[in-house]
Coordinates of C-alpha atoms and ligand atoms in Angstrom, one line a residue:
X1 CA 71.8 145.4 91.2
X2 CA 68.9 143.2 90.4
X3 CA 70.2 139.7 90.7
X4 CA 68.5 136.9 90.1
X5 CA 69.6 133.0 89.1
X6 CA 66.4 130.8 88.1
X7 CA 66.8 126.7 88.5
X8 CA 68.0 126.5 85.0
X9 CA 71.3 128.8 85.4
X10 CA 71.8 126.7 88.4
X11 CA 71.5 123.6 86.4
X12 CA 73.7 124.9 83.8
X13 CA 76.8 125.6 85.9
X14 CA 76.0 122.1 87.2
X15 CA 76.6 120.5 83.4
X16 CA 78.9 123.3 82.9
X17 CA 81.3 122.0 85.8
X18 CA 80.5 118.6 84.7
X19 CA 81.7 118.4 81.2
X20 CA 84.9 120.9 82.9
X21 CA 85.6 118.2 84.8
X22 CA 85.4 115.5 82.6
X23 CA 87.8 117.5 79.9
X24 CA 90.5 118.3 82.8
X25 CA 90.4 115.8 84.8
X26 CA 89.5 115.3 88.7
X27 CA 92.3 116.8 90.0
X28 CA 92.3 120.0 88.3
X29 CA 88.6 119.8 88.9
X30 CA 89.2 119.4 92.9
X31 CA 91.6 122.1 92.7
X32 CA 90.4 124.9 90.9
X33 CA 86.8 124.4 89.9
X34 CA 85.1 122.2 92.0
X35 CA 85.8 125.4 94.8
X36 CA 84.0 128.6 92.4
X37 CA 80.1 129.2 93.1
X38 CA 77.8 130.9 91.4
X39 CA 77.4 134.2 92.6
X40 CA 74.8 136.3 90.0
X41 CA 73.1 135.9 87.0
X42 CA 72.4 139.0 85.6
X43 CA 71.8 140.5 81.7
X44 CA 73.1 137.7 80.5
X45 CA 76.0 137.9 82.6
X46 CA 77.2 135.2 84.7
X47 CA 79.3 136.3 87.5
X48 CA 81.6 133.6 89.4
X49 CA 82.9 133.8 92.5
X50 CA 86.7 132.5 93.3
X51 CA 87.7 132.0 97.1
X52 CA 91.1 133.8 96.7
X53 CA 92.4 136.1 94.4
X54 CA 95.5 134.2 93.2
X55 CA 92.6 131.6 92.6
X56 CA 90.6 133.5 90.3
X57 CA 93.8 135.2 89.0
X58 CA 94.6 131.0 87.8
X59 CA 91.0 130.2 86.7
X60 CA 90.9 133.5 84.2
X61 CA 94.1 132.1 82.9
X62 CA 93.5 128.9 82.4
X63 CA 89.7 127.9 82.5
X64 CA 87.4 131.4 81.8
X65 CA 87.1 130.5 78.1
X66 CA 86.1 127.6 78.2
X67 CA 83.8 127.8 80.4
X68 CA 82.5 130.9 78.9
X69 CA 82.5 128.7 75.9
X70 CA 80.4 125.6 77.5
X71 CA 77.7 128.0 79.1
X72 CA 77.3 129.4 75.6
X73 CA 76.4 126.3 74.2
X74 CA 74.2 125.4 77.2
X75 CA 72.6 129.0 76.7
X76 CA 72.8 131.1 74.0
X77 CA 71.7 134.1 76.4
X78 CA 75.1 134.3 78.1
X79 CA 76.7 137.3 77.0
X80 CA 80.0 136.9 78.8
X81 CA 81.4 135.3 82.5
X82 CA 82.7 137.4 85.2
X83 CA 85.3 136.2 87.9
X84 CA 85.3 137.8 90.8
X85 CA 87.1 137.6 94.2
X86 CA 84.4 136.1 96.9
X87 CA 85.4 134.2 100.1
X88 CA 83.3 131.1 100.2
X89 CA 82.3 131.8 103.8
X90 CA 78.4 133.7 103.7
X91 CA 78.5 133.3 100.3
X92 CA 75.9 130.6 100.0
X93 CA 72.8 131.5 99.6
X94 CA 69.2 130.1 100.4
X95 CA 68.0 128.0 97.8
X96 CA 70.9 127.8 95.8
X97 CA 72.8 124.6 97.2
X98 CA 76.2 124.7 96.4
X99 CA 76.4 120.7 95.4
X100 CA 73.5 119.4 93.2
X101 CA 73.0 116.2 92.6
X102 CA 73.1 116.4 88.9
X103 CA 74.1 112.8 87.2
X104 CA 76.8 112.7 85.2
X105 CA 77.1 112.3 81.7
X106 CA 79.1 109.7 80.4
X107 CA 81.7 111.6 78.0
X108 CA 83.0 109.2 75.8
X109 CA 86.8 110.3 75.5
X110 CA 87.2 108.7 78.9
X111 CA 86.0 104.8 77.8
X112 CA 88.5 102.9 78.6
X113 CA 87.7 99.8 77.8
X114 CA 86.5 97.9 80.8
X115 CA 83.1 99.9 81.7
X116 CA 80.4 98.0 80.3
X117 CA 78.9 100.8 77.8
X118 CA 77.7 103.3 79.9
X119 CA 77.1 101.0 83.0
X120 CA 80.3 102.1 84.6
X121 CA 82.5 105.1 85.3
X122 CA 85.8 105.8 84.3
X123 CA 88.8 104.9 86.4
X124 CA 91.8 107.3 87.4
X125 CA 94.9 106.1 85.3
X126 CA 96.6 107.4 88.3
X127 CA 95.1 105.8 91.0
X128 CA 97.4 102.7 91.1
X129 CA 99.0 100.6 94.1
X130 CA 102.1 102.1 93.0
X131 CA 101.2 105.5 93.4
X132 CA 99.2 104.5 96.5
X133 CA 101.9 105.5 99.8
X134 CA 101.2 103.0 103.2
X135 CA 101.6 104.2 106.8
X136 CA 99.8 102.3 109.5
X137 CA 96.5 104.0 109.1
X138 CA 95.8 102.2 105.5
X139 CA 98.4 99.1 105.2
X140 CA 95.2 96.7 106.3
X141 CA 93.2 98.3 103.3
X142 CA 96.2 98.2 101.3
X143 CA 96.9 95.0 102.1
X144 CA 93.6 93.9 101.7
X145 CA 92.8 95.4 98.3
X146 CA 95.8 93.8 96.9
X147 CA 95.2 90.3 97.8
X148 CA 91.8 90.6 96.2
X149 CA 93.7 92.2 93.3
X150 CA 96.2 89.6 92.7
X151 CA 94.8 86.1 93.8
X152 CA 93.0 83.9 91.6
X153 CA 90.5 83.0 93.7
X154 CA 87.7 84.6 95.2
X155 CA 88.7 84.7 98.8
X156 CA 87.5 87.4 100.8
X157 CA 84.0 88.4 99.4
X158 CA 82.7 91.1 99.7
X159 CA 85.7 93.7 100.3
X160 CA 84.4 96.4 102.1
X161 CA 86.6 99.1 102.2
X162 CA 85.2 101.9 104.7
X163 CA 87.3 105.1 106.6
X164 CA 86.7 109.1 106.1
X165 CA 86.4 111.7 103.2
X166 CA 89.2 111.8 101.1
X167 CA 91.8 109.3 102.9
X168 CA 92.2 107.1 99.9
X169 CA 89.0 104.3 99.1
X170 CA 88.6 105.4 95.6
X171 CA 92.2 105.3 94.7
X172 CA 92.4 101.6 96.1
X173 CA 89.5 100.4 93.8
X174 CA 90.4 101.8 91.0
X175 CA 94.0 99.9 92.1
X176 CA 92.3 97.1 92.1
X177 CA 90.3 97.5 88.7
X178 CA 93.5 98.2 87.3
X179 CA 95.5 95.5 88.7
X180 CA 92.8 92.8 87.9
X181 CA 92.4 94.0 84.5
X182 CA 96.6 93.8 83.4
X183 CA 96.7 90.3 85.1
X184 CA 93.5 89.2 83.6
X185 CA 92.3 91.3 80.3
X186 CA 89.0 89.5 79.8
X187 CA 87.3 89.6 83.2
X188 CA 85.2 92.3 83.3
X189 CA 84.9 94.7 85.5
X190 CA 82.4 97.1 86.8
X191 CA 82.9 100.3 88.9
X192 CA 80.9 102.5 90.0
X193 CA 79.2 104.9 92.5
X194 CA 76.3 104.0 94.6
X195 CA 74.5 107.1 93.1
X196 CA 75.3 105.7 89.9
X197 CA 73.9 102.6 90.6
X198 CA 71.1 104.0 91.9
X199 CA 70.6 106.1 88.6
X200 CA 70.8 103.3 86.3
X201 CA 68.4 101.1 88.5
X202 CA 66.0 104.1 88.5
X203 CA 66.4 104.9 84.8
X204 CA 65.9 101.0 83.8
X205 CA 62.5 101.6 85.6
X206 CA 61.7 104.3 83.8
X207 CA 62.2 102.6 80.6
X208 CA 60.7 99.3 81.7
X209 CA 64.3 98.0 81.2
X210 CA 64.7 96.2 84.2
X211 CA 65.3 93.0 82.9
X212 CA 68.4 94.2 80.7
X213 CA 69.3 95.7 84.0
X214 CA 70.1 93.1 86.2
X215 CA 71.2 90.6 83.3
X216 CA 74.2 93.8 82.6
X217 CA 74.8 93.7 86.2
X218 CA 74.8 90.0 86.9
X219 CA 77.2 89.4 84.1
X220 CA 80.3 91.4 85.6
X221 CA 83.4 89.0 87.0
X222 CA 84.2 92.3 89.3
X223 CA 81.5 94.6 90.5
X224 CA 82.7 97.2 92.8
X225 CA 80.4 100.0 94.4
X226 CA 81.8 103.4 96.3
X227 CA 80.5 105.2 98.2
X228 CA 77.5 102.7 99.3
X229 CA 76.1 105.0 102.2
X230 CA 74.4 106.7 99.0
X231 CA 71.9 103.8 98.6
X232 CA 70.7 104.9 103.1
X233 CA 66.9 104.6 102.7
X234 CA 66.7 104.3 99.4
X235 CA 64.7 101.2 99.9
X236 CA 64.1 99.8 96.1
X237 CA 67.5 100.3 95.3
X238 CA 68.9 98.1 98.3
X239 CA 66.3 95.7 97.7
X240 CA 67.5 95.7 94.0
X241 CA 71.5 95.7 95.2
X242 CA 70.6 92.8 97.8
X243 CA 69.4 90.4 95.3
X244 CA 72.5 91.5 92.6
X245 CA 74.7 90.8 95.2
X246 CA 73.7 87.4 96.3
X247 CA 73.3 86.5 92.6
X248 CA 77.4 87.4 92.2
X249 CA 78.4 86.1 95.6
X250 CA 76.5 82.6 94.6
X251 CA 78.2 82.4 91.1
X252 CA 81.8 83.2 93.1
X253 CA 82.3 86.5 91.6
X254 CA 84.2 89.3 93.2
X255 CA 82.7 92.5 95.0
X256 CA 84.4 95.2 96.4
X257 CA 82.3 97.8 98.2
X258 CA 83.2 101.4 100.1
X259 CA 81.5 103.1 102.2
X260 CA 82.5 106.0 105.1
X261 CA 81.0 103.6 108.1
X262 CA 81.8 99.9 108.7
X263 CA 78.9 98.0 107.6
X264 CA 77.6 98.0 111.3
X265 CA 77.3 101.4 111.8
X266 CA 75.7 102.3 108.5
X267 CA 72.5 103.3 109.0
X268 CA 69.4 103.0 107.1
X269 CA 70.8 99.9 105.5
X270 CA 68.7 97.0 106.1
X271 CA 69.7 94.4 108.9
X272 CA 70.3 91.9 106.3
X273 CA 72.2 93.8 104.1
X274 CA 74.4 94.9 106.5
X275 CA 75.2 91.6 107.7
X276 CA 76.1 90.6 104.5
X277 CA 78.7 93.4 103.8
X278 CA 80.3 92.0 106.8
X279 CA 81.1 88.0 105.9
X280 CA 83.8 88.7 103.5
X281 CA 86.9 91.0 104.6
X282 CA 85.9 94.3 106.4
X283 CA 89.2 97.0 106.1
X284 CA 89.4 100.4 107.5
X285 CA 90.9 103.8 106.2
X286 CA 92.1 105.4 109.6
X287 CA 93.0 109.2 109.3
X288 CA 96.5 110.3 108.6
X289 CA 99.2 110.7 110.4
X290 CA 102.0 112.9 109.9
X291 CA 104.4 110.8 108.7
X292 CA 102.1 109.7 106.3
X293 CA 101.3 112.8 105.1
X294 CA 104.4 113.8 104.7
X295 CA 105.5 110.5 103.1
X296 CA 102.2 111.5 100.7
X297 CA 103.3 114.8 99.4
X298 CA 107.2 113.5 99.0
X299 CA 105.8 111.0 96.6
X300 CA 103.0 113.5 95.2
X301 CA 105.9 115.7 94.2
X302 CA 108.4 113.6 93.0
X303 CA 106.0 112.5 90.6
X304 CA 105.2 116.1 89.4
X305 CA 108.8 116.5 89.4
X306 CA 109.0 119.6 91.2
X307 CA 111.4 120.2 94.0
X308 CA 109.7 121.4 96.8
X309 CA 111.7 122.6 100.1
X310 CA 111.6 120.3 103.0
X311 CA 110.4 122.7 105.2
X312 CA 107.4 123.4 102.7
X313 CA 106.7 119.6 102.4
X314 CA 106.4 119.5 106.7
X315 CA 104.3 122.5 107.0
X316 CA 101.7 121.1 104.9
X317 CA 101.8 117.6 106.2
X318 CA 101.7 119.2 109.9
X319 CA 99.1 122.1 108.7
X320 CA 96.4 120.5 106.4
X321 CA 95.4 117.3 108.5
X322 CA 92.0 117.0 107.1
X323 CA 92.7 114.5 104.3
X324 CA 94.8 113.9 101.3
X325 CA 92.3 115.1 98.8
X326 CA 93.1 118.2 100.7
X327 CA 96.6 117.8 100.7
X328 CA 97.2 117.4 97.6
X329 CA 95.1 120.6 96.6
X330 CA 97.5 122.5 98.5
X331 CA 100.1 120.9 96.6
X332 CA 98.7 121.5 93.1
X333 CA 97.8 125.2 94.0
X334 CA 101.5 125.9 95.4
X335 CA 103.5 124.0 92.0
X336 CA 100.6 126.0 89.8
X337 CA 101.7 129.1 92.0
X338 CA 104.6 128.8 91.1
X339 CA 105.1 128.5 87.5
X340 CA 102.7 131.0 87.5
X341 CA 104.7 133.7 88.5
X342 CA 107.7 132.4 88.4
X343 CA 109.2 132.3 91.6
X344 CA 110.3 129.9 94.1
X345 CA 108.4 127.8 96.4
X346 CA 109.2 129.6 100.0
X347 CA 107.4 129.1 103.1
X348 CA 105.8 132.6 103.0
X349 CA 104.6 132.0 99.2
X350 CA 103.2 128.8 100.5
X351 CA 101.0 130.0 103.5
X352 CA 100.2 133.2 101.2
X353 CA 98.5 131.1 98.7
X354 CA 96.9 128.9 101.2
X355 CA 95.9 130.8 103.6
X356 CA 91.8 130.0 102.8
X357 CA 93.0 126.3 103.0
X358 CA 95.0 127.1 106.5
X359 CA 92.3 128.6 108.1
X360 CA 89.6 125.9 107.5
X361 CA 92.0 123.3 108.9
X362 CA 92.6 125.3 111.8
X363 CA 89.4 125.4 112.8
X364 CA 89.3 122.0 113.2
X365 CA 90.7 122.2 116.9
X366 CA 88.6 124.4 119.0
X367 CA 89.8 125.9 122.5
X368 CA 86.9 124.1 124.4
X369 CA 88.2 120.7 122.6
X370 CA 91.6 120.8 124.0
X371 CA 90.8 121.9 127.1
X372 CA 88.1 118.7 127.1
X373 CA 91.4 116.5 126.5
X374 CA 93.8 118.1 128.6
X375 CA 91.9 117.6 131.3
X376 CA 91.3 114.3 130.6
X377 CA 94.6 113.3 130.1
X378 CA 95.6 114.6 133.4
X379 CA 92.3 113.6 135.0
X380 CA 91.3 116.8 136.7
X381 CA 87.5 118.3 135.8
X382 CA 87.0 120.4 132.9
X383 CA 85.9 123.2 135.4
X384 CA 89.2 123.6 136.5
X385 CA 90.1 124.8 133.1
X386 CA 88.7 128.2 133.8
X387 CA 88.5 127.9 138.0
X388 CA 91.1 130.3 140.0
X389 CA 92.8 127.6 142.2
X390 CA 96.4 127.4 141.5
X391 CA 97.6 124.7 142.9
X392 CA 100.3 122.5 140.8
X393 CA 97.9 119.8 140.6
X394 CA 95.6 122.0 138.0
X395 CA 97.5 124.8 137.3
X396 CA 100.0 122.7 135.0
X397 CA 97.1 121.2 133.2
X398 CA 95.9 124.8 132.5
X399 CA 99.1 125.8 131.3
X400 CA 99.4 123.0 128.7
X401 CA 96.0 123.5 127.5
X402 CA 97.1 127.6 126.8
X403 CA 100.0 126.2 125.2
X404 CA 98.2 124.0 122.7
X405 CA 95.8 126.7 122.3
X406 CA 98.2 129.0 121.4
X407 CA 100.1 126.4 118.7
X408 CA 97.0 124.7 117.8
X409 CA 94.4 127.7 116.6
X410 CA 94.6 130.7 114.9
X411 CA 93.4 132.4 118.6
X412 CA 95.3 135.1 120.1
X413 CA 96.8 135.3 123.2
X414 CA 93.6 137.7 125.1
X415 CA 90.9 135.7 123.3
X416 CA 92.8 132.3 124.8
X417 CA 93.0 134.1 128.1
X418 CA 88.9 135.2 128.2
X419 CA 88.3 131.3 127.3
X420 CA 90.3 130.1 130.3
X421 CA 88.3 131.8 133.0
X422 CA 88.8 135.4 131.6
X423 CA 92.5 135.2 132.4
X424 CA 95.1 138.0 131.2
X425 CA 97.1 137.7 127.6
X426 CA 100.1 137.7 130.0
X427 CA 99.0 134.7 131.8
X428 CA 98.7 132.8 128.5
X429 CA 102.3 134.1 127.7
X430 CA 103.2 133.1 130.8
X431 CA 102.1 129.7 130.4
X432 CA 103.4 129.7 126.5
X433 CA 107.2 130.3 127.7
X434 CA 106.8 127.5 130.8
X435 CA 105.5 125.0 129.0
X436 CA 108.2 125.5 126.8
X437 CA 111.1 125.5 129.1
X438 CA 110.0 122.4 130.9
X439 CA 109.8 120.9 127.3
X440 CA 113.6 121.1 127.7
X441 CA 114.3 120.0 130.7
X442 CA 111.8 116.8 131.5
X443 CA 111.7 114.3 128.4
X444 CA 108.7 112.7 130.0
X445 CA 106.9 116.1 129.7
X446 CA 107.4 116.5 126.5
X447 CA 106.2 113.8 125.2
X448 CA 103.2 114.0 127.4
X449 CA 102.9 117.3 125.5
X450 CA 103.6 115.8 122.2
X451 CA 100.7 113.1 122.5
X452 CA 98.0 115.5 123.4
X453 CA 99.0 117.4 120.3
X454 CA 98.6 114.8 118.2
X455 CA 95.7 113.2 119.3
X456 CA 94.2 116.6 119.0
X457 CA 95.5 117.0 115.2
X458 CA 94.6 113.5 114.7
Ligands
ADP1 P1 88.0 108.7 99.3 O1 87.5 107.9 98.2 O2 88.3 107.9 100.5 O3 87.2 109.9 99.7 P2 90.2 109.2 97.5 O4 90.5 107.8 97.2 O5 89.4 109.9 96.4 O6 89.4 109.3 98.9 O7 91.5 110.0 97.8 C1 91.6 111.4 97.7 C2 92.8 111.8 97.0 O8 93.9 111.5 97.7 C3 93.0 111.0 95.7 O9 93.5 111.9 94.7 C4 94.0 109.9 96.0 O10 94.7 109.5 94.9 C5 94.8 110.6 97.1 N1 95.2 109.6 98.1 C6 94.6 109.1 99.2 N2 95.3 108.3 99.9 C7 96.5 108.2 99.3 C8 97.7 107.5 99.6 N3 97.8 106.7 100.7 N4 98.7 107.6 98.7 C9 98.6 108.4 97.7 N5 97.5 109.2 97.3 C10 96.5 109.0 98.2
MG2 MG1 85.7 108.2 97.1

């Protein structure tokens, strides 16, 4: 098959997605669309490719016509799309990067008041603090965003919210946009991305618009930026953000600011930048834990009221440890599941329907990483991992490293084996069952056990 896709069909399904995204919102978006890649172009056929079946089975149903639709008006050459089943692993090709930075348009059903015309970017009606759920890895942030929220004064300034992909800094500013703007309807308030910022500053340059620029940006009561390790050696930009942000901190106006690094370790910042993001309040977003996961997904489904099995609710939170974002995918694509074919959510349905999800988490512990912490934790070398002596001293070790092998990847018992010194299936077995029994009989063990585990899932 001659199959070709030029810039332009590329830069179609980027609008395309865009305008998808702004119609069905982000979580749909995250869940079903953001995740399809264009696979052909081809006699004015565009094929799509869908990492599961029960995906694409879901995006025909729900999404092919209007996408089909969209791409029309973006090209009147598009005959018709086709859907197709194509694992996202090797499907990427050369040249055609799967994210392209395409800006946004602003789509006015979403104004919602408190953007300043197009300056800003909508905010998540369901991104609140009451919808926000606090373990210890986020109740400084949480704590944090809501004093800024609620007090009158300009205390802490800037806020700089930083953690991880996904673990919850965009839902706490849009919190605090929202908060701020029911206590106080007329200060306004500005959010948006870094990239955003960057666009408009660009764009004003263009149009030798500068001036209306800054005087838009310096009038805001709130400005708040995500995502600020955008602006990394984009030198004008900073320069341009440094002297907006003395002019707000001077005139006592609030900024709130996220970024995935404290504002130490962000690089390509300048020196006196940095140091500035650090005088207000610094907060971090530390990665889940399982109780807050799980606490996450109780709360996630209560408000979809679906009743979801206990036992489905602690799989996830002990499987998917990446991030929420990814958490609650799982959880939209097992109630969508669901009341797609209506059945039950079981266990089996649940791992069935996730298993692309499953796997990509589980690949987050490798074999040579546990047996880097094991041995650690027990303070033998990482040599004796894979050495023949069998002494107590390091053959326990080696047996608890087997066992969190074995419940920690998707390995099987020979491939374990060849990775600890080219030992036999049974000797991983072996290890499996002993681990196991002394789990019974010595507490002190056990936990020992249970630590390395989570650390390791951590
Ligand atoms: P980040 O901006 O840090 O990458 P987001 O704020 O976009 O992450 O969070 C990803 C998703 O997870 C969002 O849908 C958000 O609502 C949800 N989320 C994150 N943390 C929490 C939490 N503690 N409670 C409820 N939902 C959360
Ligand atoms: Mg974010």
């Amino acid at each position: 098959m001659d199959t070709y896709f030029d810039e332009d069909v590329a830069a179609q399904w980027m609008r395309v997605r865009n305008r998808m995204q702004a119609e069905f919102g982000e979580a749909a978006y995250r869940s079903w669309l953001k995740p399809l890649i264009l696979n052909s172009f081809n006699n004015g056929k565009v094929v799509i490719g869908a990492p599961t079946d029960f995906m694409r089975e879901w995006v025909e149903a729900q999404y092919a016509q209007r996408l089909t639709d969209l791409w029309s008006e973006e090209n009147r050459d598009i005959r018709g799309i086709d859907i197709v089943t194509a694992p996202t692993t090797g499907m990427s090709r050369p040249g055609m990067p799967r994210e392209v930075a395409v800006p946004t348009r602003h789509v006015a059903p979403d104004l919602n008041g408190f953007t300043i015309e197009n300056l800003g970017a909508p905010l998540d009606k369901r991104c609140t603090f009451d919808t926000f759920v606090t373990g210890k890895p986020n109740e400084l942030a949480f704590a944090a965003s809501r004093r800024v929220a609620e007090s009158s004064e300009v205390t802490f300034n800037p806020l700089f919210l930083y953690g991880g992909v996904g673990l919850g800094k965009t839902h706490l500013m849009h919190a605090i946009a929202w908060q701020i703007a029911r206590q106080n309807p007329d200060r306004k308030i500005l959010y948006l991305s870094a990239e955003k910022f960057m666009y408009q500053f660009i764009r004003a340059l263009r149009y030798k618009d500068t001036v209306a620029f800054k005087e838009q940006f310096r009038s805001v009561d709130v400005l708040m930026i995500d995502d600020f390790q955008f602006i990394s050696g984009k030198e004008s930009t900073q320069e341009e953000f440094f002297h907006t942000f003395n002019a707000l901190v001077d005139q006592n106006r609030q900024i709130v600011i996220s970024a995935d690094k404290s504002p130490n370790d962000l690089e390509g910042i300048e020196e006196r930048m940095r140091s500035r993001l650090g005088w207000g309040l610094v907060a971090d977003l530390h990665p889940t834990t399982y109780e807050l996961r799980l606490g996450i997904l109780q709360s996630k489904a209560e408000t979809m009221g679906v009743d979801m099995p206990p036992k489905v609710l602690e799989f996830l939170a002990h499987k998917i440890t990446s991030n929420v974002r990814e958490l609650e995918g799982a959880l939209n694509r097992i109630v969508a599941y669901s009341s797609l074919v209506g059945r039950p959510i079981t266990l089996e349905n649940a791992q069935e329907v996730l298993h692309d999800l499953l796997r990509a988490n589980d690949r987050r512990v490798t074999i040579e990483e546990i047996q880097k912490r094991v041995a650690e934790h027990f303070n033998i070398k990482l040599a004796e991992m894979s050495s023949a002596r069998r002494s107590r001293a390091v053959a326990r070790p080696r047996q608890v490293a087997m066992y969190l092998a074995k419940q920690l990847t998707a390995r099987s018992l020979p491939e374990i084996g060849r990775k600890f010194g080219g030992r036999d299936h049974t000797t991983v077995m072996h290890a499996v069952r002993k681990v196991d029994e002394l789990r019974g009989l010595d507490a002190a063990f056990a936990e020992d056990v249970e630590l390395l585990k989570r650390m390791l899932e951590g």
